[in-house]
Amino acid sequence: MQDLLYFFQQLINGLTIGSTYALIAIGYTMVYGIIGMINFAHGEIYMIGAYTALIAITGLAALGIAWLPVILIVALVCAMIVSSSMGWAVERVAYRPVRGRHRLIPLISAIGMSIFLQNYVHLAQGSRNIGFPALIEGGFRFGSADSFQTSISYMQITIFITTLVCMTLLSLFISRSRIGRACRAVSQDLGMANLLGIDTNRIISATFIIGAALAAVAGLFLGMYYGSIDPLFGFIAGLKAFTAAVLGGIGSIPGAMLGGLILGVAESMTSGYLSGEYKDVVSFGLLILILLFKPTGLLGKPEVEKI
Amino acid sequence: MAAHNLKHALFCAIVTLVIAYPILGFNLVASGTDIILEGAKTRTVILVLLAAVAVFLFQLFRDNVMALLGKAPALNPLANRQPMEQGKRLKLESIVLTLIIVGALFWPFFVSRGAVDLATLVLIYIMLALGLNVVVGLAGLLDLGYVAFYAVGAYTFALLSQYYGFSFWLALPLGALLAALFGLVLGFPVLRLRGDYLAIVTLGFGEIIRILLNNMTSLTGGPNGIGGIPDPTLFGMEFGRRVKEEGNTSFHETLGIAYSSEHKVIFLYLIALVLAVITALVIRRLMRMPVGRAWEALREDEIAARSLGLSRTAVKLSAFTIGAFFAGFAGTVFASKQGFISPESFVFLESAIILAIVVLGGMGSQIGVILAAIAVTTLPELAREFSEYRMLIFGAAMVLMMVWRPQGLLPMRRTHIELKAQE
C-alpha cells in the first residue's frame, strides 16, 4: 500500500512537471514544423516569461492587491505579452535574415541569441536566484497519517488544468481558425503556401508568438512550483522541452504533449527511486536513445530526404 | 508606403519598449525573506526610451538608411583591390608565420608573469579552437559538447597523477588518446544524425559528462575537484624550489641559476606554444590530404559526396575523433597549468565560447581562428570594465556574424591552380 502511494506521488509530480515541459515543447515543435530549425533561444524566452511574471506579482503586491485570481491573471497576461514580443523580435532580428541558408547558420545564430538573452537578464536582474512566491497553497492528502501520504497540492491541480485548457485552445486554434489553417499549410509546403497567397512571413511570426506565449505560461507555473528562478534556469528547461518535442515526434503538436508527460514522469521516477542528481542524465540519455533508434519520435512522420 | 512605414515603425518601437522596460526598468531585490520591486536608475530608463526612439527612426527611414549603407563599400579603398598573386601570398604567409613563432618563443622573457600566464591560456584556447575548427569548420558537424573532450583530457591527467603518480609527459598522449576514444565511441552511433540533431545530442553528452564528474564524488572529488596536479618536468628537472619526487633534480640547481617562480610559468607557456604549433601544422597537413578534402566535400553536399563513393561514417568519424584528440591535448595542458580542476571549468558556456571563436574567425580558416582566439581571450582582460558584458557581446556578435558575414572575419582561402589564358 505504502509503495503504491509513493508511486502515485511520483506519478503526480511527474505529470505536473511534464505538463509544463509540454507547454514549452509546443514552441519548439511548431517552429521546427514550419521552418525546420531548432529555436535554441526558446528556453530563454520562457525564462523571461518567468521573470516578467515575478515582476508583475511583486508589483501588484506593492500596490496592495491580494486577490489571487487577479494576481494570477495579470501575471499571466504580462508574461505572455512580454514573451510574445520577445519571440517576435528574436525571429525578426536573428532568424529571418538567415532563413534558407545552410542548416548550421540559423542554429549558430540561435545559440548566439540564447547567450545574449541569458546575459541580458543576468545584467539587468543579477545572477543570484530569486525566491518565487508559491501563491497557491494547500492541497489534498491521501493515506493514513502515520505512514507515507500522497499529497496533491492545489498548485499542481491548477498547473495541470491550465495546461489542459491551453492545449485544447491551441488544438482548436490550429484546426479551426484561419491562421491555424495557414499554419498547417505552411508547415506542409512553404513555397506552395506562398504561391497560394498566404503571407508566410506573418504565419512564421505568428508561430513564434504562440510558442512564446505558451512558454510564458510554463514560466509562471514552473517558477511557482520550484520556488525560485535565476537567469540560467531557462537553459536546462529548454533542453528538457526539446527532448520532449523529439520524444513525441518533432513537428507534431499532440506528440509534444505526450512527450512532455512521458519525460516528466520518467524524471520524477528517477528522482524518486534512484537519485535526484541523475534525473538530467536520464532525460539526456533518453534523448540520445530516441534520436538513435527512432528519430521520428512517437507520433512524428518520417522525413524524406529530397535531392 | 509612408503610412505603412509609420505604422510598422511605431509597432517596432512599442515592441522595443515592451521587451526592454519590464526587465531593465524594474529590479527585483531580496529584502529578508520578501522580494520587493525597485525602479531602476533614471539613466537606464532614459536609455530604454532612447533605444525605442532609435528603433522608431531606423524603421521609419529604413529604405534610406539601407541605401546609404549599400553605398558604403564604395568608400572602402580596399574594395577593388586585386587579390594578391597566390605564390606571393603563400610565401608572405610562411614568412609572417615563422616571424610570429620566433617572436612568440622569445617574448615571455621580457614581460610580466601575468602576461605569460594569460598567453598560455590563449594558446590553450587556440588548440581547442583549431580542434573544433576541424569538426565544425571543415566537416560541418556542429559539436556543442566539445568541452566534454577537453574535460576528459584534463581529468585523465588529474586522475592518473593522483592515483598512479603519472607525470605530465606520460599523461599528455594518454589524455589525448582517451579523449579521441571518447570521440570515437560517441561519434560512432550519433554521426548518422542530421546536423541539428547532432548538435543537441553532443550538447546532451557534454552535460552528461559534467553531471557525472560532479556526482562521482568518490572518484573525482565531485564539485570540490582535484588539486595538486604536478607540473611538467624538463628531462627530470623540476621547476619547484624543492624537488618533490625522488630521482628528479631541480632546474635552478642543475643550471646553477637563482630560483625564480617565473621559470615554471615560462616553461608551461613554451610547452603550450609547441603543442599549439604542432596542432596547427598537423591540421594544416590533414586539410590538404584526401581525408581533409573528403571532410569538405561531405560538408558541401553529403549526397553528392556519398554517390562518389565516400564513406559517410568513416569521414565524419575521423573529423570527430581528431577534433576530440586535440581537445584532450588542450585539457591536459590546462590541468597542468591550473594545478586544480573541477567540473566548473567544463560547462556548456565554455563550448559556446570555443564555438564563438571558430565562428568569428571564419569557419575552416586557421589564421582567422587563431586571431579570433587571441582577441576573444585577451580583450576581456584588457578592458576589465567591460568584462561583465563579455558574454552579452559574444552572443550579439554571433548573431550579427551569421546575419552579415557567415563566412567569418577572415574566411578560408584554399590554394588552387589557376588556368592561364592561351597566348
XYZ file of C-alpha atoms in Angstrom:
730
model
C 0.000 0.000 0.000
C 2.718 2.383 1.008
C 4.712 1.578 -2.106
C 1.679 2.258 -4.211
C 1.125 5.644 -2.553
C 4.785 6.534 -3.098
C 4.461 5.539 -6.732
C 1.370 7.721 -7.152
C 3.173 10.659 -5.579
C 5.973 10.358 -8.129
C 3.433 9.972 -10.907
C 1.595 13.139 -9.897
C 4.804 15.148 -9.541
C 5.907 13.860 -12.910
C 2.669 14.766 -14.622
C 2.829 18.303 -13.209
C 6.369 18.905 -14.394
C 5.663 17.082 -17.621
C 2.702 19.253 -18.486
C 4.835 22.383 -18.200
C 7.516 20.741 -20.339
C 4.792 20.069 -22.872
C 3.866 23.769 -22.920
C 7.449 24.744 -23.700
C 7.845 21.888 -26.176
C 4.960 23.251 -28.283
C 7.136 26.248 -29.162
C 9.988 24.031 -30.354
C 7.793 21.703 -32.284
C 5.750 24.372 -34.081
C 8.820 26.305 -35.163
C 10.552 23.135 -36.280
C 7.465 22.003 -38.141
C 7.302 25.230 -40.110
C 10.852 26.358 -40.804
C 12.831 23.289 -39.825
C 15.139 24.960 -37.308
C 15.753 24.437 -33.608
C 14.866 27.640 -31.829
C 17.654 27.472 -29.313
C 16.602 30.726 -27.634
C 13.187 29.346 -26.709
C 14.323 28.342 -23.216
C 15.416 31.935 -22.638
C 12.040 33.243 -23.738
C 10.459 31.005 -21.154
C 12.889 32.322 -18.520
C 11.999 35.900 -19.449
C 8.337 34.983 -19.061
C 9.028 33.751 -15.543
C 10.893 36.965 -14.654
C 8.134 39.166 -16.031
C 5.534 37.209 -14.084
C 7.549 37.630 -10.889
C 7.925 41.359 -11.543
C 4.177 41.654 -12.099
C 3.413 39.680 -8.916
C 5.713 41.787 -6.742
C 4.400 44.936 -8.407
C 0.812 44.003 -7.592
C 1.801 43.118 -4.033
C 3.358 46.572 -3.705
C 0.110 48.117 -4.911
C -1.736 46.192 -2.215
C -3.739 43.893 -4.469
C -4.028 40.497 -2.846
C -6.915 38.760 -4.575
C -5.422 35.605 -6.031
C -7.277 35.323 -9.379
C -6.395 38.920 -10.251
C -2.741 38.367 -9.419
C -2.569 35.165 -11.448
C -4.339 36.601 -14.473
C -2.378 39.858 -14.513
C 0.912 37.989 -14.103
C -0.025 35.582 -16.882
C -1.078 38.329 -19.264
C 2.048 40.424 -18.599
C 4.332 37.433 -19.028
C 2.603 36.396 -22.222
C 2.789 39.887 -23.740
C 6.469 40.376 -22.949
C 7.452 36.858 -24.016
C 5.485 37.067 -27.250
C 7.068 40.389 -28.127
C 10.429 38.851 -27.370
C 9.644 35.854 -29.554
C 8.571 38.093 -32.397
C 11.628 40.332 -32.073
C 14.039 37.381 -31.890
C 12.610 35.947 -35.077
C 12.860 39.274 -36.863
C 16.382 40.081 -35.758
C 18.146 36.731 -35.647
C 16.244 34.199 -37.737
C 14.511 35.899 -40.643
C 17.705 37.291 -42.231
C 19.344 33.854 -42.198
C 16.324 31.803 -43.220
C 17.001 29.425 -46.082
C 20.776 29.447 -45.662
C 22.848 26.403 -44.721
C 21.339 24.479 -41.793
C 24.056 25.382 -39.304
C 23.781 29.133 -39.799
C 20.351 29.674 -38.204
C 21.350 27.277 -35.424
C 24.513 29.219 -34.562
C 22.525 32.445 -34.738
C 20.025 30.932 -32.303
C 22.785 29.893 -29.895
C 24.129 33.454 -30.037
C 20.660 34.791 -29.281
C 20.315 32.398 -26.367
C 23.621 33.564 -24.848
C 22.637 37.168 -25.455
C 19.258 36.878 -23.723
C 20.713 34.965 -20.774
C 23.218 37.719 -20.163
C 20.673 40.447 -20.798
C 18.596 39.200 -17.875
C 21.734 38.412 -15.881
C 22.951 42.020 -16.208
C 19.539 43.533 -15.549
C 18.457 41.353 -12.612
C 21.650 39.858 -11.216
C 22.776 36.249 -11.297
C 21.505 35.158 -7.886
C 18.372 33.093 -7.796
C 15.324 34.916 -6.551
C 12.556 33.353 -4.497
C 9.249 32.958 -6.275
C 6.126 33.122 -4.043
C 4.008 29.965 -4.205
C 0.708 31.939 -4.236
C -1.469 28.815 -4.252
C -1.158 26.836 -1.056
C -2.727 23.757 0.461
C -3.883 20.522 -1.090
C -5.379 17.077 -0.649
C -3.751 14.228 1.202
C -4.330 10.516 0.838
C -3.255 7.655 3.035
C -3.137 7.198 6.807
C -1.423 9.894 8.806
C 1.192 7.603 10.391
C 2.715 6.346 7.141
C 3.519 7.821 3.734
C 0.907 10.229 2.423
C 0.303 11.059 -1.183
C -0.348 14.757 -1.479
C -1.782 16.646 -4.381
C -1.422 20.370 -3.935
C -3.904 22.858 -5.343
C -0.996 24.309 -7.287
C -0.425 21.019 -9.076
C -4.099 20.863 -9.944
C -4.053 24.449 -11.234
C -0.973 23.754 -13.352
C -2.485 20.617 -14.795
C -5.847 22.203 -15.590
C -4.365 25.360 -17.102
C -2.113 23.250 -19.291
C -5.080 21.221 -20.473
C -7.031 24.394 -21.245
C -4.099 25.889 -23.163
C -3.627 22.702 -25.162
C -7.321 22.465 -26.016
C -7.434 26.095 -27.103
C -4.308 25.597 -29.192
C -5.712 22.486 -30.876
C -8.952 24.331 -31.677
C -6.988 27.301 -32.947
C -4.820 25.159 -35.218
C -7.689 23.102 -36.582
C -10.431 25.719 -36.874
C -9.079 29.233 -37.296
C -7.871 30.834 -40.494
C -4.373 31.428 -39.190
C -4.261 27.863 -37.878
C -5.155 26.518 -41.295
C -2.480 28.713 -42.837
C -0.001 27.373 -40.257
C -0.732 23.818 -41.317
C -0.418 24.740 -44.962
C 2.928 26.459 -44.424
C 4.304 23.521 -42.477
C 3.381 21.170 -45.311
C 4.893 23.233 -48.087
C 6.167 26.740 -47.514
C 6.745 27.591 -51.142
C 3.359 26.358 -52.276
C 1.570 28.198 -49.472
C 3.350 31.348 -50.546
C 2.184 30.861 -54.137
C -1.386 30.463 -52.953
C -1.336 33.890 -51.377
C -0.561 33.100 -47.747
C 1.709 35.711 -46.169
C 4.246 33.163 -44.918
C 6.307 35.740 -43.037
C 3.278 36.595 -40.953
C 2.491 32.965 -40.286
C 6.059 32.310 -39.149
C 5.862 35.343 -36.851
C 2.557 34.033 -35.510
C 4.176 30.678 -34.744
C 6.902 32.325 -32.717
C 4.345 34.445 -30.867
C 2.150 31.467 -29.962
C 5.117 29.388 -28.852
C 6.467 32.229 -26.720
C 3.098 32.870 -25.091
C 2.774 29.214 -24.071
C 6.350 29.246 -22.784
C 5.439 32.249 -20.618
C 2.582 30.270 -19.039
C 5.038 27.496 -18.283
C 7.471 30.089 -16.897
C 4.982 31.361 -14.349
C 3.984 27.864 -13.230
C 7.437 26.332 -13.050
C 8.665 29.401 -11.184
C 5.909 28.912 -8.607
C 6.452 25.160 -8.474
C 10.211 25.278 -7.954
C 10.017 28.357 -5.752
C 12.954 30.229 -7.269
C 14.266 31.455 -10.613
C 17.627 32.551 -11.999
C 18.831 33.680 -15.438
C 20.226 30.239 -16.279
C 17.169 28.170 -15.474
C 15.744 28.536 -18.952
C 18.605 26.656 -20.498
C 18.100 23.252 -18.885
C 14.318 23.521 -19.057
C 14.636 24.382 -22.731
C 16.757 21.292 -23.333
C 14.252 19.127 -21.492
C 11.399 20.564 -23.502
C 13.311 19.973 -26.684
C 13.808 16.372 -25.578
C 10.067 16.161 -25.026
C 9.405 17.530 -28.504
C 11.783 14.997 -30.071
C 10.362 12.182 -27.963
C 6.852 12.865 -29.185
C 7.967 13.415 -32.754
C 9.172 16.877 -33.674
C 6.684 18.858 -35.718
C 3.702 17.137 -34.133
C 1.689 19.070 -31.533
C -0.004 16.073 -29.841
C 3.447 14.493 -29.858
C 4.840 17.392 -27.849
C 2.133 16.928 -25.226
C 2.706 13.195 -24.994
C 6.485 13.616 -24.978
C 6.316 16.204 -22.208
C 4.232 13.982 -19.966
C 6.417 10.908 -20.551
C 9.590 12.865 -19.879
C 8.172 14.445 -16.725
C 7.138 11.055 -15.334
C 10.463 9.449 -16.268
C 12.298 12.239 -14.492
C 10.301 12.150 -11.315
C 10.534 8.345 -11.165
C 14.321 8.676 -11.414
C 14.485 11.179 -8.593
C 12.007 9.136 -6.582
C 13.653 5.746 -6.942
C 17.293 6.470 -7.844
C 18.670 9.883 -7.039
C 17.742 13.452 -7.867
C 21.160 14.182 -9.305
C 20.776 11.721 -12.100
C 17.441 12.941 -13.437
C 19.169 15.169 -16.017
C 21.351 12.251 -17.075
C 18.221 10.160 -17.606
C 16.485 12.757 -19.746
C 19.548 13.446 -21.910
C 20.203 9.719 -22.177
C 16.589 9.268 -23.261
C 17.075 11.973 -25.892
C 20.174 10.279 -27.285
C 18.479 6.879 -27.364
C 15.395 8.202 -29.172
C 17.436 10.047 -31.740
C 19.444 6.902 -32.380
C 16.670 4.357 -32.595
C 13.540 6.260 -33.529
C 14.468 9.732 -34.760
C 10.896 10.359 -35.902
C 9.651 10.127 -32.322
C 6.450 8.501 -31.148
C 3.953 10.405 -33.277
C 6.156 12.019 -35.907
C 6.143 11.423 -39.609
C 9.325 10.164 -41.234
C 11.197 12.863 -43.056
C 12.025 12.105 -46.660
C 15.402 13.335 -47.790
C 14.906 15.228 -51.014
C 17.663 15.501 -53.555
C 4.256 53.345 -48.411
C 4.972 56.123 -45.964
C 1.883 55.348 -43.903
C 2.790 51.675 -43.832
C 6.296 52.544 -42.748
C 4.997 54.769 -39.970
C 2.727 52.035 -38.647
C 5.500 49.460 -38.761
C 7.973 51.824 -37.122
C 5.543 52.615 -34.326
C 4.905 48.916 -33.792
C 8.628 48.139 -33.619
C 9.207 50.964 -31.157
C 6.417 49.675 -28.906
C 7.812 46.137 -29.043
C 11.221 47.506 -28.068
C 9.667 49.179 -25.051
C 7.728 46.059 -24.102
C 10.735 43.774 -24.206
C 13.165 46.190 -22.599
C 11.228 48.112 -19.994
C 9.904 45.401 -17.636
C 13.236 43.609 -17.388
C 15.522 46.653 -17.332
C 13.212 49.151 -15.676
C 12.475 47.168 -12.525
C 14.875 45.440 -10.207
C 13.839 42.545 -8.036
C 15.571 42.983 -4.711
C 15.512 40.456 -1.912
C 14.939 42.011 1.493
C 14.903 39.359 4.150
C 12.515 36.650 3.043
C 10.461 39.016 0.886
C 11.161 40.341 -2.556
C 10.486 43.966 -3.311
C 10.441 45.824 -6.565
C 12.651 48.824 -7.123
C 12.618 51.174 -10.065
C 15.889 51.209 -11.950
C 18.122 54.263 -12.237
C 16.824 57.168 -14.307
C 19.743 56.657 -16.673
C 18.566 53.132 -17.541
C 15.013 54.322 -18.144
C 16.239 57.116 -20.409
C 18.427 54.660 -22.300
C 15.472 52.348 -22.854
C 13.413 55.260 -24.172
C 16.275 56.342 -26.418
C 16.548 52.807 -27.769
C 12.846 52.826 -28.609
C 13.223 56.182 -30.398
C 16.248 54.889 -32.284
C 14.331 51.802 -33.418
C 11.421 54.025 -34.473
C 13.626 56.322 -36.551
C 15.542 53.436 -38.104
C 12.381 51.630 -39.155
C 10.843 54.876 -40.457
C 13.818 55.696 -42.668
C 14.841 52.122 -43.211
C 14.969 52.348 -47.003
C 17.128 55.489 -46.948
C 19.477 54.075 -44.327
C 19.843 50.819 -46.223
C 20.551 52.691 -49.451
C 23.266 54.684 -47.658
C 24.772 51.519 -46.209
C 24.727 49.984 -49.655
C 26.957 52.800 -50.864
C 29.400 52.360 -48.013
C 31.563 49.650 -49.644
C 32.314 52.107 -52.467
C 34.088 54.282 -49.893
C 36.279 51.389 -48.873
C 39.611 51.902 -50.671
C 40.426 48.202 -50.446
C 37.206 47.060 -52.084
C 38.548 46.911 -55.624
C 41.945 45.587 -54.683
C 43.064 42.649 -56.743
C 43.760 39.597 -54.612
C 47.465 39.010 -54.210
C 49.042 36.504 -56.510
C 48.881 33.071 -54.989
C 52.564 32.201 -54.971
C 53.451 35.546 -53.447
C 50.739 35.219 -50.847
C 51.891 31.799 -49.725
C 55.474 32.980 -49.436
C 54.428 36.035 -47.450
C 52.236 33.900 -45.209
C 55.019 31.484 -44.358
C 57.469 34.321 -43.644
C 54.984 36.073 -41.369
C 54.150 32.812 -39.589
C 57.796 31.997 -38.962
C 58.402 35.502 -37.611
C 55.390 35.205 -35.302
C 56.523 31.842 -33.946
C 60.096 33.050 -33.376
C 58.733 36.179 -31.696
C 56.445 34.086 -29.510
C 59.419 31.955 -28.429
C 61.417 34.874 -27.040
C 58.608 37.157 -25.975
C 57.895 35.710 -22.489
C 61.379 36.506 -21.215
C 60.672 40.214 -21.408
C 57.169 40.576 -19.994
C 55.440 40.121 -16.664
C 54.362 36.820 -15.203
C 50.658 37.650 -15.557
C 51.037 38.288 -19.268
C 52.753 34.937 -19.788
C 50.031 33.202 -17.814
C 47.381 34.802 -19.982
C 49.299 33.896 -23.113
C 49.344 30.235 -22.010
C 45.570 30.362 -21.671
C 45.322 31.934 -25.114
C 47.399 29.072 -26.527
C 45.134 26.516 -24.878
C 42.147 28.209 -26.486
C 43.950 28.235 -29.818
C 44.412 24.465 -29.564
C 40.761 23.993 -28.668
C 39.551 26.288 -31.429
C 41.771 24.633 -34.036
C 40.446 21.254 -32.983
C 36.827 22.377 -33.092
C 37.542 24.025 -36.409
C 38.140 20.573 -37.885
C 34.764 19.361 -36.636
C 32.632 22.450 -37.290
C 34.509 24.396 -39.917
C 35.821 21.624 -42.140
C 33.475 18.709 -41.613
C 30.405 20.861 -40.937
C 29.368 18.896 -37.837
C 28.057 21.206 -35.148
C 29.505 19.864 -31.908
C 28.075 21.654 -28.866
C 29.626 19.280 -26.351
C 33.209 19.836 -27.354
C 34.129 20.789 -23.820
C 33.438 17.179 -22.756
C 36.573 16.013 -24.577
C 38.533 18.860 -23.013
C 37.282 17.601 -19.647
C 38.267 14.025 -20.487
C 41.827 15.165 -21.229
C 42.072 17.243 -18.067
C 40.566 14.605 -15.795
C 42.669 11.823 -17.301
C 45.820 13.636 -16.261
C 44.422 14.638 -12.873
C 43.233 11.123 -12.006
C 46.307 9.339 -13.330
C 48.609 11.623 -11.400
C 46.561 11.350 -8.235
C 46.116 7.588 -8.176
C 49.118 6.295 -10.081
C 51.608 9.171 -9.981
C 51.821 9.606 -13.737
C 53.885 12.538 -14.955
C 52.751 15.191 -17.409
C 54.648 13.739 -20.350
C 53.174 10.303 -19.861
C 49.667 11.656 -19.352
C 49.725 14.002 -22.342
C 49.403 11.353 -25.056
C 47.165 9.214 -22.836
C 44.775 12.112 -22.200
C 44.582 12.958 -25.867
C 44.100 9.312 -26.866
C 41.407 8.747 -24.282
C 39.575 11.873 -25.457
C 39.861 10.581 -29.020
C 38.483 7.231 -27.871
C 35.514 9.015 -26.292
C 35.009 10.878 -29.550
C 35.107 7.610 -31.472
C 32.682 5.833 -29.145
C 30.231 8.736 -29.070
C 30.644 9.507 -32.727
C 30.003 6.014 -33.992
C 26.283 5.956 -33.226
C 25.436 9.661 -33.426
C 27.095 10.706 -36.645
C 24.265 9.216 -38.657
C 22.072 12.016 -37.339
C 21.283 15.149 -39.293
C 23.131 18.371 -38.451
C 20.882 19.950 -35.863
C 20.078 16.701 -34.065
C 23.782 16.050 -33.828
C 24.213 19.447 -32.173
C 21.658 18.624 -29.494
C 22.990 15.116 -28.860
C 26.538 16.370 -28.405
C 25.217 19.052 -26.067
C 23.430 16.381 -24.038
C 26.605 14.301 -23.975
C 28.614 17.268 -22.693
C 26.107 17.828 -19.916
C 26.088 14.125 -19.000
C 29.877 14.117 -18.643
C 29.764 17.202 -16.447
C 26.981 15.806 -14.241
C 28.848 12.514 -13.868
C 32.052 14.325 -12.886
C 30.046 16.301 -10.383
C 28.386 13.281 -8.811
C 31.019 10.557 -8.813
C 32.419 12.109 -5.673
C 34.479 9.128 -4.559
C 36.484 9.117 -7.789
C 36.602 12.718 -8.980
C 36.029 14.653 -5.783
C 32.740 15.953 -7.170
C 32.293 19.716 -7.120
C 35.436 20.063 -4.995
C 37.539 18.965 -7.932
C 41.046 17.544 -7.878
C 44.040 19.531 -6.714
C 47.771 19.019 -6.516
C 48.250 18.169 -10.169
C 52.008 18.045 -10.809
C 53.853 20.483 -13.042
C 55.613 19.220 -16.129
C 59.301 18.422 -15.852
C 62.147 19.004 -18.297
C 64.200 15.787 -18.621
C 63.639 15.029 -14.979
C 64.256 18.571 -13.816
C 61.561 20.053 -11.606
C 60.683 23.712 -11.503
C 59.719 23.989 -7.845
C 62.014 25.335 -5.187
C 62.390 21.850 -3.745
C 62.360 18.543 -5.545
C 59.120 16.693 -4.844
C 59.782 13.343 -6.451
C 62.781 11.146 -5.865
C 65.197 10.793 -8.743
C 64.411 14.215 -10.124
C 66.712 17.169 -9.936
C 65.714 20.764 -9.687
C 66.004 23.094 -12.637
C 67.678 26.049 -10.954
C 70.257 23.928 -9.152
C 71.251 21.937 -12.201
C 71.781 25.061 -14.271
C 73.316 26.899 -11.364
C 70.973 29.895 -11.518
C 68.881 31.547 -8.829
C 65.430 30.149 -8.210
C 62.608 32.093 -9.775
C 58.944 31.170 -9.863
C 58.798 32.610 -13.358
C 60.724 29.680 -14.812
C 57.772 27.391 -14.370
C 55.307 29.805 -15.954
C 57.541 30.368 -18.958
C 58.203 26.649 -19.323
C 54.467 25.918 -19.367
C 53.984 28.671 -21.912
C 56.652 27.154 -24.142
C 55.072 23.699 -23.887
C 51.702 25.173 -24.817
C 53.291 27.064 -27.694
C 54.981 23.958 -29.083
C 51.774 21.936 -28.771
C 49.724 24.673 -30.403
C 52.167 24.874 -33.301
C 52.071 21.081 -33.654
C 48.269 21.193 -33.644
C 48.210 23.874 -36.319
C 50.738 22.068 -38.512
C 49.098 18.665 -38.225
C 45.682 20.065 -39.059
C 47.137 22.092 -41.909
C 48.574 18.907 -43.391
C 45.368 16.971 -42.835
C 43.384 19.651 -44.647
C 45.353 19.028 -47.804
C 45.284 15.280 -47.558
C 42.494 13.240 -49.133
C 40.757 12.969 -45.774
C 40.640 16.759 -45.458
C 39.179 17.091 -48.936
C 36.629 14.446 -48.021
C 35.558 16.424 -44.927
C 34.828 19.468 -47.020
C 33.152 17.505 -49.775
C 30.813 15.914 -47.272
C 30.092 19.295 -45.684
C 29.227 20.879 -49.008
C 26.972 18.147 -50.345
C 26.514 14.932 -48.500
C 24.516 13.142 -51.156
C 26.909 14.034 -53.955
C 29.907 13.027 -51.851
C 28.385 9.686 -50.968
C 27.473 8.973 -54.546
C 31.150 9.436 -55.377
C 31.998 6.627 -53.021
C 32.981 8.430 -49.807
C 32.043 6.550 -46.670
C 29.983 8.967 -44.636
C 30.646 7.333 -41.286
C 34.384 6.940 -41.775
C 34.896 10.527 -42.932
C 32.790 12.114 -40.220
C 34.208 9.849 -37.570
C 37.750 10.794 -38.488
C 36.946 14.504 -38.140
C 35.163 13.959 -34.836
C 37.956 11.825 -33.409
C 40.725 14.187 -34.483
C 38.843 17.137 -33.017
C 38.427 15.262 -29.740
C 42.108 14.304 -29.738
C 43.249 17.932 -29.768
C 40.719 18.852 -27.113
C 42.281 16.163 -24.920
C 45.694 17.667 -25.616
C 44.489 21.090 -24.537
C 42.788 19.611 -21.487
C 45.997 18.032 -20.217
C 47.881 21.317 -20.581
C 45.044 23.145 -18.857
C 45.067 20.746 -15.889
C 48.812 21.161 -15.541
C 48.637 24.958 -15.799
C 45.875 25.304 -13.194
C 47.120 22.591 -10.852
C 43.471 22.165 -9.871
C 40.392 21.247 -11.892
C 36.706 20.971 -11.112
C 33.564 20.430 -13.221
C 33.021 24.204 -13.040
C 35.603 24.671 -15.793
C 33.739 22.459 -18.234
C 30.288 23.979 -18.556
C 28.333 24.485 -21.758
C 29.359 28.140 -21.855
C 32.911 27.012 -22.477
C 31.767 25.072 -25.548
C 29.867 28.153 -26.678
C 32.962 30.352 -26.304
C 35.071 27.974 -28.374
C 32.317 27.831 -30.979
C 32.147 31.639 -30.991
C 35.898 31.759 -31.646
C 35.552 29.437 -34.631
C 32.556 31.326 -35.996
C 34.127 34.761 -35.561
C 37.415 33.730 -37.097
C 35.847 32.149 -40.113
C 34.917 28.504 -40.257
C 37.729 26.485 -41.774
C 40.263 29.313 -41.709
C 43.235 28.628 -39.432
C 44.684 32.132 -39.329
C 41.236 33.572 -38.685
C 40.567 31.153 -35.841
C 43.945 31.850 -34.214
C 43.406 35.608 -34.367
C 39.874 35.233 -33.021
C 41.129 33.083 -30.137
C 43.656 35.759 -29.222
C 41.049 38.516 -29.457
C 38.305 36.695 -27.542
C 40.617 35.667 -24.689
C 42.617 38.863 -24.264
C 40.048 41.601 -24.923
C 38.043 40.978 -21.714
C 41.313 41.043 -19.747
C 42.393 44.331 -21.299
C 39.025 46.021 -20.860
C 38.190 44.926 -17.340
C 35.218 47.266 -17.012
C 33.605 45.578 -19.987
C 34.262 42.047 -18.817
C 30.759 41.626 -17.399
C 29.399 42.486 -20.824
C 31.659 39.916 -22.424
C 29.101 37.170 -22.914
C 26.428 39.664 -23.962
C 28.732 40.930 -26.678
C 29.651 37.350 -27.687
C 26.022 36.450 -28.167
C 25.277 39.571 -30.177
C 28.439 39.087 -32.241
C 27.479 35.507 -33.083
C 24.069 36.616 -34.335
C 25.466 39.559 -36.304
C 28.176 37.423 -37.874
C 25.633 34.883 -39.038
C 23.441 37.622 -40.488
C 26.109 39.686 -42.212
C 29.229 37.648 -42.643
C 28.630 33.927 -42.082
C 31.987 33.117 -43.619
C 33.754 34.829 -40.698
C 36.158 37.746 -40.459
C 38.981 36.003 -42.293
C 37.326 33.396 -44.473
C 39.205 30.338 -45.586
C 41.042 30.567 -48.867
C 42.375 27.448 -50.419
C 45.350 27.005 -52.663
C 44.266 26.307 -56.164
C 45.661 26.097 -59.659
C 44.722 28.914 -61.958
C 44.269 28.467 -65.662
C 46.344 30.842 -67.695
C 44.940 32.321 -70.868
C 46.416 30.763 -74.008
C 48.570 33.114 -75.958
